[in-house]
Amino acid sequence: MSALRQILLERIALEGPLSVADYMGCCLMHPEHGVYTARDPLGAAGDFTTAPEISQMFGELVGLALAHAWMDQGRPAAFTLAELGPGRGTLMVDILRAGRRVPGFCEAAKVVLVETSPLLRARQREALAGQGALWVETVEALPQAPLWLVANEFFDALPVRQFQRAGEGWCELRIGMQAGALVRGLAGAAPVPALAHRLADTRDGDIVEIAPALPGIAGAIGQRIEAHGGAALLVDYGDWRSLGDTLQALRRHEPVDPLTSPGEADLTAHVDFEAIAAAVPCAHSRLTPQGVFLERLGITARAQQLAQGLSGAELENHIAAHRRLTHPKEMGTLFKVLGLMPRNAPPIPGLDT
Ligand code: SAH
């Protein structure tokens, strides 16, 4: 039996059934056995891969969109260039390489990375050696300064609680144990004030999710952007409003039951972008499909340019990466981008307004 399963069973024996959020948080961030703390779960040898790991084009275009917004807001002379959950640091490396083409952008930027996993921080430190980057644990630690920020597949790692509609109340889905195995259960119905707005659009038996940490994180980002200027690009899979059980586990790139391999499978849930928009005191774009966003920023021209130096298997991989990032049947519509900007600022390039 895995060490983490044993720890979870002991905790349930002591405290009773866990919320899905407690389970998810423990699986991802347990100090010794968590998915993000015990090993590097990204890439071909890990559990999942992400847009910046698929192609450098993703980070380059994100970097140019951020630099464009920086120019549109009068090129502030000193700003924070932040990333939430930077994984291996690949996205920030690509952002900085593209950003160097925009005079003054990198010189004005102070790179700050928000990362809780010591193991991934070490990977990021290697990737970003010599860039003068700083690491912080939480968004509250970001300076009160103009903020240009990116988060790719960060919000989907925030633990969610799940509730099933029962009349005018909600039953929380919990994780308990039976005969030494982790099992799902339902707590008794109770009113949930945070879900009052969902009584109008759900029916008995529907499941909805809430990420308790999300409003605080989004609010801290939005406050800095509104007060000091800036822009955020939040990229994730999800929708405007969450509906249904979207908890999913990937182990070595294969879907598995979220309860069967705690600590050995990445756990994510779809992001409820409406909850982000509701928590920020600044303006936001419309939710834009990733494929549309990248096409508008010129991914096809960039792909053709990079293709000129490639042949054989490298060229085929490059063409496949372009398709994977943009095609509606791949990541193009499943992944979406929400932009945040000050109320009086021009829109961010690539996004629906
Ligand atoms: N953005 C990267 C990695 C995504 S994986 C990419 O696109 O490749 C999720 C990342 O978020 C990991 O770096 C993980 O350690 C980090 N993370 C998850 N929850 C976090 C939290 N609450 N605070 C800070 N970092 C977190």
mmCIF file of C-alpha atoms and ligand atoms in Angstrom:
data_model
loop_
_atom_site.group_PDB
_atom_site.id
_atom_site.type_symbol
_atom_site.label_atom_id
_atom_site.label_comp_id
_atom_site.label_asym_id
_atom_site.label_seq_id
_atom_site.Cartn_x
_atom_site.Cartn_y
_atom_site.Cartn_z
ATOM 1 C CA MET A 1 0.000 0.000 0.000
ATOM 2 C CA SER A 2 1.291 3.458 -0.845
ATOM 3 C CA ALA A 3 2.515 5.594 2.047
ATOM 4 C CA LEU A 4 0.040 8.346 1.193
ATOM 5 C CA ARG A 5 -2.952 5.990 1.137
ATOM 6 C CA GLN A 6 -1.961 4.816 4.637
ATOM 7 C CA ILE A 7 -1.681 8.440 5.836
ATOM 8 C CA LEU A 8 -5.108 9.268 4.361
ATOM 9 C CA LEU A 9 -6.743 6.199 5.924
ATOM 10 C CA GLU A 10 -5.288 7.098 9.328
ATOM 11 C CA ARG A 11 -6.517 10.660 8.964
ATOM 12 C CA ILE A 12 -10.031 9.478 8.041
ATOM 13 C CA ALA A 13 -10.039 7.097 11.026
ATOM 14 C CA LEU A 14 -9.229 10.051 13.272
ATOM 15 C CA GLU A 15 -11.223 12.905 11.697
ATOM 16 C CA GLY A 16 -13.968 11.185 9.721
ATOM 17 C CA PRO A 17 -14.536 11.479 5.956
ATOM 18 C CA LEU A 18 -12.500 14.181 4.147
ATOM 19 C CA SER A 19 -13.793 16.789 1.743
ATOM 20 C CA VAL A 20 -12.652 16.283 -1.853
ATOM 21 C CA ALA A 21 -10.582 19.473 -1.384
ATOM 22 C CA ASP A 22 -8.729 18.040 1.619
ATOM 23 C CA TYR A 23 -8.073 14.847 -0.316
ATOM 24 C CA MET A 24 -6.879 16.711 -3.401
ATOM 25 C CA GLY A 25 -4.668 19.087 -1.399
ATOM 26 C CA CYS A 26 -3.032 16.178 0.422
ATOM 27 C CA CYS A 27 -2.432 14.171 -2.802
ATOM 28 C CA LEU A 28 -0.868 17.146 -4.611
ATOM 29 C CA MET A 29 1.069 18.911 -1.875
ATOM 30 C CA HIS A 30 1.771 16.449 0.980
ATOM 31 C CA PRO A 31 5.285 17.547 2.072
ATOM 32 C CA GLU A 32 6.842 14.105 1.454
ATOM 33 C CA HIS A 33 4.507 12.140 -0.808
ATOM 34 C CA GLY A 34 2.649 14.771 -2.865
ATOM 35 C CA VAL A 35 2.504 14.720 -6.684
ATOM 36 C CA TYR A 36 4.284 18.109 -6.876
ATOM 37 C CA THR A 37 6.581 17.641 -3.887
ATOM 38 C CA ALA A 38 7.918 14.088 -4.220
ATOM 39 C CA ARG A 39 8.855 14.153 -7.915
ATOM 40 C CA ASP A 40 8.509 16.098 -11.171
ATOM 41 C CA PRO A 41 5.160 14.994 -12.660
ATOM 42 C CA LEU A 42 5.585 16.888 -15.961
ATOM 43 C CA GLY A 43 6.726 15.650 -19.367
ATOM 44 C CA ALA A 44 6.924 12.321 -21.179
ATOM 45 C CA ALA A 45 8.315 10.416 -18.170
ATOM 46 C CA GLY A 46 5.763 11.946 -15.767
ATOM 47 C CA ASP A 47 1.967 12.000 -15.554
ATOM 48 C CA PHE A 48 0.971 14.896 -17.820
ATOM 49 C CA THR A 49 2.314 17.511 -20.179
ATOM 50 C CA THR A 50 1.426 21.172 -20.626
ATOM 51 C CA ALA A 51 1.337 23.759 -23.432
ATOM 52 C CA PRO A 52 4.784 25.294 -22.703
ATOM 53 C CA GLU A 53 6.302 21.782 -22.628
ATOM 54 C CA ILE A 54 4.704 21.018 -26.020
ATOM 55 C CA SER A 55 6.221 23.977 -27.888
ATOM 56 C CA GLN A 56 8.220 27.160 -27.291
ATOM 57 C CA MET A 57 5.634 28.978 -29.434
ATOM 58 C CA PHE A 58 3.141 29.048 -26.547
ATOM 59 C CA GLY A 59 5.396 31.002 -24.168
ATOM 60 C CA GLU A 60 6.742 33.256 -26.898
ATOM 61 C CA LEU A 61 3.260 34.403 -27.909
ATOM 62 C CA VAL A 62 2.130 34.796 -24.288
ATOM 63 C CA GLY A 63 5.275 36.881 -23.666
ATOM 64 C CA LEU A 64 4.577 39.119 -26.653
ATOM 65 C CA ALA A 65 0.933 39.611 -25.600
ATOM 66 C CA LEU A 66 2.105 40.656 -22.104
ATOM 67 C CA ALA A 67 4.782 42.966 -23.559
ATOM 68 C CA HIS A 68 2.164 44.516 -25.870
ATOM 69 C CA ALA A 69 -0.109 45.239 -22.892
ATOM 70 C CA TRP A 70 2.925 46.744 -21.103
ATOM 71 C CA MET A 71 3.494 49.133 -24.031
ATOM 72 C CA ASP A 72 -0.241 49.963 -24.167
ATOM 73 C CA GLN A 73 -0.118 50.983 -20.502
ATOM 74 C CA GLY A 74 2.746 53.434 -20.970
ATOM 75 C CA ARG A 75 5.744 51.118 -20.350
ATOM 76 C CA PRO A 76 5.969 51.361 -16.533
ATOM 77 C CA ALA A 77 9.662 51.558 -15.615
ATOM 78 C CA ALA A 78 9.499 48.893 -12.901
ATOM 79 C CA PHE A 79 6.978 46.075 -12.723
ATOM 80 C CA THR A 80 6.569 42.544 -11.412
ATOM 81 C CA LEU A 81 6.602 39.806 -14.061
ATOM 82 C CA ALA A 82 5.022 36.929 -12.172
ATOM 83 C CA GLU A 83 4.060 33.351 -12.862
ATOM 84 C CA LEU A 84 1.839 31.141 -10.721
ATOM 85 C CA GLY A 85 2.860 27.476 -10.550
ATOM 86 C CA PRO A 86 5.739 27.637 -13.052
ATOM 87 C CA GLY A 87 6.351 23.860 -13.258
ATOM 88 C CA ARG A 88 9.764 23.437 -14.868
ATOM 89 C CA GLY A 89 10.201 27.157 -15.598
ATOM 90 C CA THR A 90 9.861 26.600 -19.358
ATOM 91 C CA LEU A 91 7.055 29.128 -19.868
ATOM 92 C CA MET A 92 8.947 31.962 -18.131
ATOM 93 C CA VAL A 93 12.131 31.180 -20.099
ATOM 94 C CA ASP A 94 10.143 31.460 -23.373
ATOM 95 C CA ILE A 95 8.374 34.650 -22.197
ATOM 96 C CA LEU A 96 11.732 36.305 -21.401
ATOM 97 C CA ARG A 97 13.288 35.241 -24.715
ATOM 98 C CA ALA A 98 10.409 36.785 -26.691
ATOM 99 C CA GLY A 99 10.178 39.763 -24.310
ATOM 100 C CA ARG A 100 13.780 40.719 -25.063
ATOM 101 C CA ARG A 101 12.623 41.705 -28.568
ATOM 102 C CA VAL A 102 10.578 44.499 -27.001
ATOM 103 C CA PRO A 103 12.971 47.287 -25.980
ATOM 104 C CA GLY A 104 12.889 48.000 -22.232
ATOM 105 C CA PHE A 105 10.462 45.200 -21.274
ATOM 106 C CA CYS A 106 12.897 42.776 -19.636
ATOM 107 C CA GLU A 107 14.947 45.618 -18.109
ATOM 108 C CA ALA A 108 11.829 46.902 -16.317
ATOM 109 C CA ALA A 109 10.709 43.416 -15.200
ATOM 110 C CA LYS A 110 11.391 41.843 -11.818
ATOM 111 C CA VAL A 111 10.658 38.121 -12.217
ATOM 112 C CA VAL A 112 8.734 36.628 -9.288
ATOM 113 C CA LEU A 113 7.623 32.989 -9.207
ATOM 114 C CA VAL A 114 4.837 31.744 -6.955
ATOM 115 C CA GLU A 115 5.597 28.091 -6.187
ATOM 116 C CA THR A 116 5.032 25.916 -3.131
ATOM 117 C CA SER A 117 6.894 22.769 -4.207
ATOM 118 C CA PRO A 118 10.585 22.865 -3.154
ATOM 119 C CA LEU A 119 11.403 20.249 -5.803
ATOM 120 C CA LEU A 120 9.875 22.253 -8.657
ATOM 121 C CA ARG A 121 11.435 25.455 -7.290
ATOM 122 C CA ALA A 122 14.827 23.798 -7.750
ATOM 123 C CA ARG A 123 13.949 22.939 -11.371
ATOM 124 C CA GLN A 124 12.842 26.542 -11.965
ATOM 125 C CA ARG A 125 16.029 27.887 -10.362
ATOM 126 C CA GLU A 126 18.111 25.910 -12.885
ATOM 127 C CA ALA A 127 15.995 27.015 -15.853
ATOM 128 C CA LEU A 128 16.062 30.686 -14.784
ATOM 129 C CA ALA A 129 19.663 30.958 -13.556
ATOM 130 C CA GLY A 130 21.042 34.471 -14.082
ATOM 131 C CA GLN A 131 17.613 36.139 -14.494
ATOM 132 C CA GLY A 132 17.526 37.620 -10.979
ATOM 133 C CA ALA A 133 14.264 35.792 -10.203
ATOM 134 C CA LEU A 134 12.658 35.698 -6.748
ATOM 135 C CA TRP A 135 10.413 32.952 -5.339
ATOM 136 C CA VAL A 136 7.430 33.442 -3.051
ATOM 137 C CA GLU A 137 4.920 31.015 -1.526
ATOM 138 C CA THR A 138 1.685 32.933 -2.062
ATOM 139 C CA VAL A 139 0.218 35.693 -4.220
ATOM 140 C CA GLU A 140 -0.181 37.876 -1.118
ATOM 141 C CA ALA A 141 3.641 38.121 -1.101
ATOM 142 C CA LEU A 142 3.685 39.720 -4.578
ATOM 143 C CA PRO A 143 4.847 43.359 -4.309
ATOM 144 C CA GLN A 144 2.363 46.232 -4.370
ATOM 145 C CA ALA A 145 3.578 47.298 -7.837
ATOM 146 C CA PRO A 146 2.425 47.050 -11.466
ATOM 147 C CA LEU A 147 1.844 43.347 -12.133
ATOM 148 C CA TRP A 148 2.147 41.421 -15.389
ATOM 149 C CA LEU A 149 1.227 37.807 -14.635
ATOM 150 C CA VAL A 150 0.709 34.455 -16.293
ATOM 151 C CA ALA A 151 -0.751 31.235 -14.919
ATOM 152 C CA ASN A 152 -0.974 28.120 -17.081
ATOM 153 C CA GLU A 153 -2.608 25.045 -15.540
ATOM 154 C CA PHE A 154 -2.343 26.563 -12.080
ATOM 155 C CA PHE A 155 -5.987 27.126 -11.138
ATOM 156 C CA ASP A 156 -6.888 23.546 -12.145
ATOM 157 C CA ALA A 157 -4.579 22.297 -9.374
ATOM 158 C CA LEU A 158 -6.457 24.219 -6.673
ATOM 159 C CA PRO A 159 -8.418 21.785 -4.488
ATOM 160 C CA VAL A 160 -12.192 21.763 -5.018
ATOM 161 C CA ARG A 161 -15.081 20.838 -2.752
ATOM 162 C CA GLN A 162 -17.935 19.036 -4.476
ATOM 163 C CA PHE A 163 -21.632 19.379 -3.641
ATOM 164 C CA GLN A 164 -24.710 17.557 -4.900
ATOM 165 C CA ARG A 165 -27.969 19.493 -5.065
ATOM 166 C CA ALA A 166 -30.709 18.199 -2.732
ATOM 167 C CA GLY A 167 -33.813 20.392 -2.744
ATOM 168 C CA GLU A 168 -32.796 23.878 -1.597
ATOM 169 C CA GLY A 169 -29.663 22.483 0.084
ATOM 170 C CA TRP A 170 -26.517 20.618 -0.865
ATOM 171 C CA CYS A 171 -24.900 17.330 0.193
ATOM 172 C CA GLU A 172 -21.103 17.494 0.244
ATOM 173 C CA LEU A 173 -19.295 14.623 -1.491
ATOM 174 C CA ARG A 174 -16.759 13.196 0.914
ATOM 175 C CA ILE A 175 -14.068 10.563 0.903
ATOM 176 C CA GLY A 176 -14.270 7.935 3.601
ATOM 177 C CA MET A 177 -13.066 4.375 4.019
ATOM 178 C CA GLN A 178 -14.567 0.940 3.868
ATOM 179 C CA ALA A 179 -12.678 -2.301 4.438
ATOM 180 C CA GLY A 180 -9.343 -0.512 4.117
ATOM 181 C CA ALA A 181 -10.214 1.188 0.805
ATOM 182 C CA LEU A 182 -10.957 4.846 0.052
ATOM 183 C CA VAL A 183 -14.628 5.271 -0.931
ATOM 184 C CA ARG A 184 -16.944 8.118 -1.896
ATOM 185 C CA GLY A 185 -19.814 9.149 0.342
ATOM 186 C CA LEU A 186 -22.392 11.904 0.738
ATOM 187 C CA ALA A 187 -22.860 14.075 3.828
ATOM 188 C CA GLY A 188 -26.325 15.254 4.907
ATOM 189 C CA ALA A 189 -28.014 18.131 3.077
ATOM 190 C CA ALA A 190 -27.318 21.657 4.339
ATOM 191 C CA PRO A 191 -27.581 25.149 2.894
ATOM 192 C CA VAL A 192 -24.317 26.437 1.340
ATOM 193 C CA PRO A 193 -24.322 30.266 1.132
ATOM 194 C CA ALA A 194 -21.482 30.262 -1.450
ATOM 195 C CA LEU A 195 -23.782 28.287 -3.774
ATOM 196 C CA ALA A 196 -26.884 30.476 -3.421
ATOM 197 C CA HIS A 197 -26.407 31.718 -7.006
ATOM 198 C CA ARG A 198 -26.455 28.118 -8.304
ATOM 199 C CA LEU A 199 -29.992 27.330 -7.105
ATOM 200 C CA ALA A 200 -31.331 29.042 -10.236
ATOM 201 C CA ASP A 201 -29.386 27.010 -12.815
ATOM 202 C CA THR A 202 -29.147 23.525 -11.258
ATOM 203 C CA ARG A 203 -31.530 20.652 -10.629
ATOM 204 C CA ASP A 204 -31.744 17.990 -7.934
ATOM 205 C CA GLY A 205 -28.797 15.614 -8.226
ATOM 206 C CA ASP A 206 -26.523 18.056 -10.105
ATOM 207 C CA ILE A 207 -22.950 18.334 -8.841
ATOM 208 C CA VAL A 208 -21.147 21.665 -8.568
ATOM 209 C CA GLU A 209 -17.625 22.452 -7.422
ATOM 210 C CA ILE A 210 -16.067 25.319 -5.462
ATOM 211 C CA ALA A 211 -12.335 25.979 -5.104
ATOM 212 C CA PRO A 212 -12.124 27.614 -1.652
ATOM 213 C CA ALA A 213 -8.667 29.158 -2.289
ATOM 214 C CA LEU A 214 -9.609 30.652 -5.663
ATOM 215 C CA PRO A 215 -11.313 33.941 -4.660
ATOM 216 C CA GLY A 216 -8.421 34.972 -2.378
ATOM 217 C CA ILE A 217 -5.802 34.274 -5.055
ATOM 218 C CA ALA A 218 -7.719 35.933 -7.892
ATOM 219 C CA GLY A 219 -8.621 38.878 -5.647
ATOM 220 C CA ALA A 220 -4.981 39.559 -4.688
ATOM 221 C CA ILE A 221 -3.954 39.575 -8.363
ATOM 222 C CA GLY A 222 -6.864 41.784 -9.415
ATOM 223 C CA GLN A 223 -6.231 44.249 -6.583
ATOM 224 C CA ARG A 224 -2.622 44.837 -7.715
ATOM 225 C CA ILE A 225 -3.615 45.181 -11.370
ATOM 226 C CA GLU A 226 -6.396 47.681 -10.611
ATOM 227 C CA ALA A 227 -4.290 49.710 -8.145
ATOM 228 C CA HIS A 228 -0.931 49.771 -9.970
ATOM 229 C CA GLY A 229 -1.620 48.710 -13.592
ATOM 230 C CA GLY A 230 -0.802 45.426 -15.274
ATOM 231 C CA ALA A 231 -2.314 42.435 -17.009
ATOM 232 C CA ALA A 232 -2.867 38.752 -16.316
ATOM 233 C CA LEU A 233 -3.318 35.846 -18.701
ATOM 234 C CA LEU A 234 -4.966 32.893 -16.975
ATOM 235 C CA VAL A 235 -4.932 29.759 -19.132
ATOM 236 C CA ASP A 236 -6.669 26.568 -18.098
ATOM 237 C CA TYR A 237 -9.254 24.029 -19.002
ATOM 238 C CA GLY A 238 -12.696 24.724 -17.719
ATOM 239 C CA ASP A 239 -15.649 26.865 -18.523
ATOM 240 C CA TRP A 240 -17.474 30.018 -17.558
ATOM 241 C CA ARG A 241 -19.503 28.160 -14.930
ATOM 242 C CA SER A 242 -18.698 24.716 -13.556
ATOM 243 C CA LEU A 243 -21.241 21.937 -13.646
ATOM 244 C CA GLY A 244 -20.693 18.270 -12.881
ATOM 245 C CA ASP A 245 -17.949 16.214 -11.280
ATOM 246 C CA THR A 246 -14.801 17.304 -13.148
ATOM 247 C CA LEU A 247 -12.214 15.827 -10.794
ATOM 248 C CA GLN A 248 -9.825 13.812 -12.913
ATOM 249 C CA ALA A 249 -6.647 11.868 -12.324
ATOM 250 C CA LEU A 250 -3.841 11.238 -14.820
ATOM 251 C CA ARG A 251 -1.194 8.668 -14.095
ATOM 252 C CA ARG A 252 1.566 8.366 -16.694
ATOM 253 C CA HIS A 253 -0.693 10.130 -19.223
ATOM 254 C CA GLU A 254 -3.592 7.654 -18.661
ATOM 255 C CA PRO A 255 -6.857 8.537 -16.901
ATOM 256 C CA VAL A 256 -7.347 6.594 -13.641
ATOM 257 C CA ASP A 257 -9.929 6.675 -10.837
ATOM 258 C CA PRO A 258 -9.007 9.663 -8.618
ATOM 259 C CA LEU A 259 -9.201 7.458 -5.501
ATOM 260 C CA THR A 260 -7.040 4.527 -6.589
ATOM 261 C CA SER A 261 -3.534 5.978 -6.596
ATOM 262 C CA PRO A 262 -3.224 8.897 -4.153
ATOM 263 C CA GLY A 263 0.073 10.725 -4.691
ATOM 264 C CA GLU A 264 0.791 8.714 -7.829
ATOM 265 C CA ALA A 265 -1.616 10.443 -10.213
ATOM 266 C CA ASP A 266 -2.023 14.143 -10.979
ATOM 267 C CA LEU A 267 -5.408 15.454 -9.828
ATOM 268 C CA THR A 268 -7.135 18.412 -11.468
ATOM 269 C CA ALA A 269 -10.597 19.927 -11.743
ATOM 270 C CA HIS A 270 -12.046 22.207 -14.414
ATOM 271 C CA VAL A 271 -11.672 25.882 -13.613
ATOM 272 C CA ASP A 272 -14.797 27.937 -12.984
ATOM 273 C CA PHE A 273 -13.699 31.159 -14.728
ATOM 274 C CA GLU A 274 -16.833 32.989 -13.591
ATOM 275 C CA ALA A 275 -15.595 32.575 -9.999
ATOM 276 C CA ILE A 276 -12.312 34.287 -10.982
ATOM 277 C CA ALA A 277 -14.155 37.142 -12.722
ATOM 278 C CA ALA A 278 -16.438 37.558 -9.690
ATOM 279 C CA ALA A 279 -13.457 37.796 -7.304
ATOM 280 C CA VAL A 280 -11.405 40.459 -9.089
ATOM 281 C CA PRO A 281 -11.802 44.221 -8.550
ATOM 282 C CA CYS A 282 -10.407 44.930 -12.050
ATOM 283 C CA ALA A 283 -11.715 44.448 -15.614
ATOM 284 C CA HIS A 284 -11.622 41.110 -17.429
ATOM 285 C CA SER A 285 -11.780 39.931 -21.036
ATOM 286 C CA ARG A 286 -14.306 37.425 -22.337
ATOM 287 C CA LEU A 287 -13.259 33.815 -22.034
ATOM 288 C CA THR A 288 -11.367 33.031 -25.256
ATOM 289 C CA PRO A 289 -10.480 29.573 -26.605
ATOM 290 C CA GLN A 290 -6.711 28.938 -26.516
ATOM 291 C CA GLY A 291 -6.616 28.064 -30.233
ATOM 292 C CA VAL A 292 -8.290 31.340 -31.217
ATOM 293 C CA PHE A 293 -6.013 33.311 -28.872
ATOM 294 C CA LEU A 294 -2.828 31.760 -30.320
ATOM 295 C CA GLU A 295 -3.996 32.128 -33.940
ATOM 296 C CA ARG A 296 -4.764 35.818 -33.398
ATOM 297 C CA LEU A 297 -1.295 36.326 -31.925
ATOM 298 C CA GLY A 298 0.265 34.833 -35.052
ATOM 299 C CA ILE A 299 1.143 31.237 -34.155
ATOM 300 C CA THR A 300 0.856 30.103 -37.780
ATOM 301 C CA ALA A 301 3.449 32.636 -38.983
ATOM 302 C CA ARG A 302 5.754 31.721 -36.080
ATOM 303 C CA ALA A 303 5.284 28.009 -36.793
ATOM 304 C CA GLN A 304 6.210 28.503 -40.455
ATOM 305 C CA GLN A 305 9.281 30.505 -39.483
ATOM 306 C CA LEU A 306 10.492 27.817 -37.042
ATOM 307 C CA ALA A 307 9.712 25.061 -39.582
ATOM 308 C CA GLN A 308 12.312 26.451 -41.986
ATOM 309 C CA GLY A 309 15.133 25.186 -39.786
ATOM 310 C CA LEU A 310 13.628 21.703 -39.299
ATOM 311 C CA SER A 311 13.334 18.453 -41.229
ATOM 312 C CA GLY A 312 12.334 14.800 -40.715
ATOM 313 C CA ALA A 313 11.012 13.788 -37.297
ATOM 314 C CA GLU A 314 11.727 17.226 -35.803
ATOM 315 C CA LEU A 315 9.560 18.900 -38.430
ATOM 316 C CA GLU A 316 6.771 16.366 -37.891
ATOM 317 C CA ASN A 317 6.869 16.951 -34.130
ATOM 318 C CA HIS A 318 6.758 20.681 -34.683
ATOM 319 C CA ILE A 319 3.705 20.439 -36.961
ATOM 320 C CA ALA A 320 2.008 18.114 -34.450
ATOM 321 C CA ALA A 321 2.765 20.577 -31.607
ATOM 322 C CA HIS A 322 1.152 23.456 -33.527
ATOM 323 C CA ARG A 323 -1.929 21.333 -34.116
ATOM 324 C CA ARG A 324 -2.035 20.127 -30.523
ATOM 325 C CA LEU A 325 -1.993 23.648 -29.113
ATOM 326 C CA THR A 326 -4.615 25.076 -31.463
ATOM 327 C CA HIS A 327 -6.886 22.428 -33.010
ATOM 328 C CA PRO A 328 -10.452 22.308 -31.640
ATOM 329 C CA LYS A 329 -10.187 18.518 -31.240
ATOM 330 C CA GLU A 330 -6.992 18.849 -29.176
ATOM 331 C CA MET A 331 -6.244 21.706 -26.721
ATOM 332 C CA GLY A 332 -7.672 24.496 -28.906
ATOM 333 C CA THR A 333 -11.145 24.776 -27.383
ATOM 334 C CA LEU A 334 -10.843 22.732 -24.180
ATOM 335 C CA PHE A 335 -8.302 25.251 -22.887
ATOM 336 C CA LYS A 336 -9.390 28.827 -22.461
ATOM 337 C CA VAL A 337 -7.786 32.160 -21.651
ATOM 338 C CA LEU A 338 -9.133 34.854 -19.334
ATOM 339 C CA GLY A 339 -7.380 38.225 -19.337
ATOM 340 C CA LEU A 340 -7.362 40.671 -16.422
ATOM 341 C CA MET A 341 -6.548 44.369 -16.834
ATOM 342 C CA PRO A 342 -7.277 47.686 -15.123
ATOM 343 C CA ARG A 343 -10.743 49.142 -15.725
ATOM 344 C CA ASN A 344 -9.407 52.002 -17.869
ATOM 345 C CA ALA A 345 -6.820 49.999 -19.858
ATOM 346 C CA PRO A 346 -6.936 48.874 -23.511
ATOM 347 C CA PRO A 347 -7.821 45.206 -24.124
ATOM 348 C CA ILE A 348 -5.064 42.557 -24.116
ATOM 349 C CA PRO A 349 -4.130 41.364 -27.653
ATOM 350 C CA GLY A 350 -5.667 38.070 -28.761
ATOM 351 C CA LEU A 351 -8.610 38.051 -26.349
ATOM 352 C CA ASP A 352 -12.324 38.580 -26.965
ATOM 353 C CA THR A 353 -13.517 41.819 -25.393
HETATM 354 N N1 SAH B 1 2.552 26.133 -15.358
HETATM 355 C C1 SAH B 1 3.374 24.955 -15.566
HETATM 356 C C2 SAH B 1 3.084 23.841 -14.552
HETATM 357 C C3 SAH B 1 1.655 23.464 -14.286
HETATM 358 S S1 SAH B 1 1.541 22.218 -13.025
HETATM 359 C C4 SAH B 1 3.227 24.484 -16.974
HETATM 360 O O1 SAH B 1 2.365 24.986 -17.682
HETATM 361 O O2 SAH B 1 3.989 23.610 -17.412
HETATM 362 C C5 SAH B 1 0.980 23.137 -11.612
HETATM 363 C C6 SAH B 1 2.046 23.997 -10.960
HETATM 364 O O3 SAH B 1 1.432 24.725 -9.893
HETATM 365 C C7 SAH B 1 3.210 23.248 -10.308
HETATM 366 O O4 SAH B 1 4.371 24.020 -10.443
HETATM 367 C C8 SAH B 1 2.757 23.162 -8.832
HETATM 368 O O5 SAH B 1 3.809 22.885 -7.943
HETATM 369 C C9 SAH B 1 2.154 24.522 -8.667
HETATM 370 N N2 SAH B 1 1.166 24.682 -7.600
HETATM 371 C C10 SAH B 1 0.058 23.929 -7.388
HETATM 372 N N3 SAH B 1 -0.668 24.423 -6.357
HETATM 373 C C11 SAH B 1 -0.013 25.527 -5.933
HETATM 374 C C12 SAH B 1 -0.277 26.517 -4.903
HETATM 375 N N4 SAH B 1 -1.353 26.443 -4.129
HETATM 376 N N5 SAH B 1 0.610 27.525 -4.748
HETATM 377 C C13 SAH B 1 1.700 27.627 -5.566
HETATM 378 N N6 SAH B 1 1.991 26.735 -6.537
HETATM 379 C C14 SAH B 1 1.150 25.706 -6.723
#
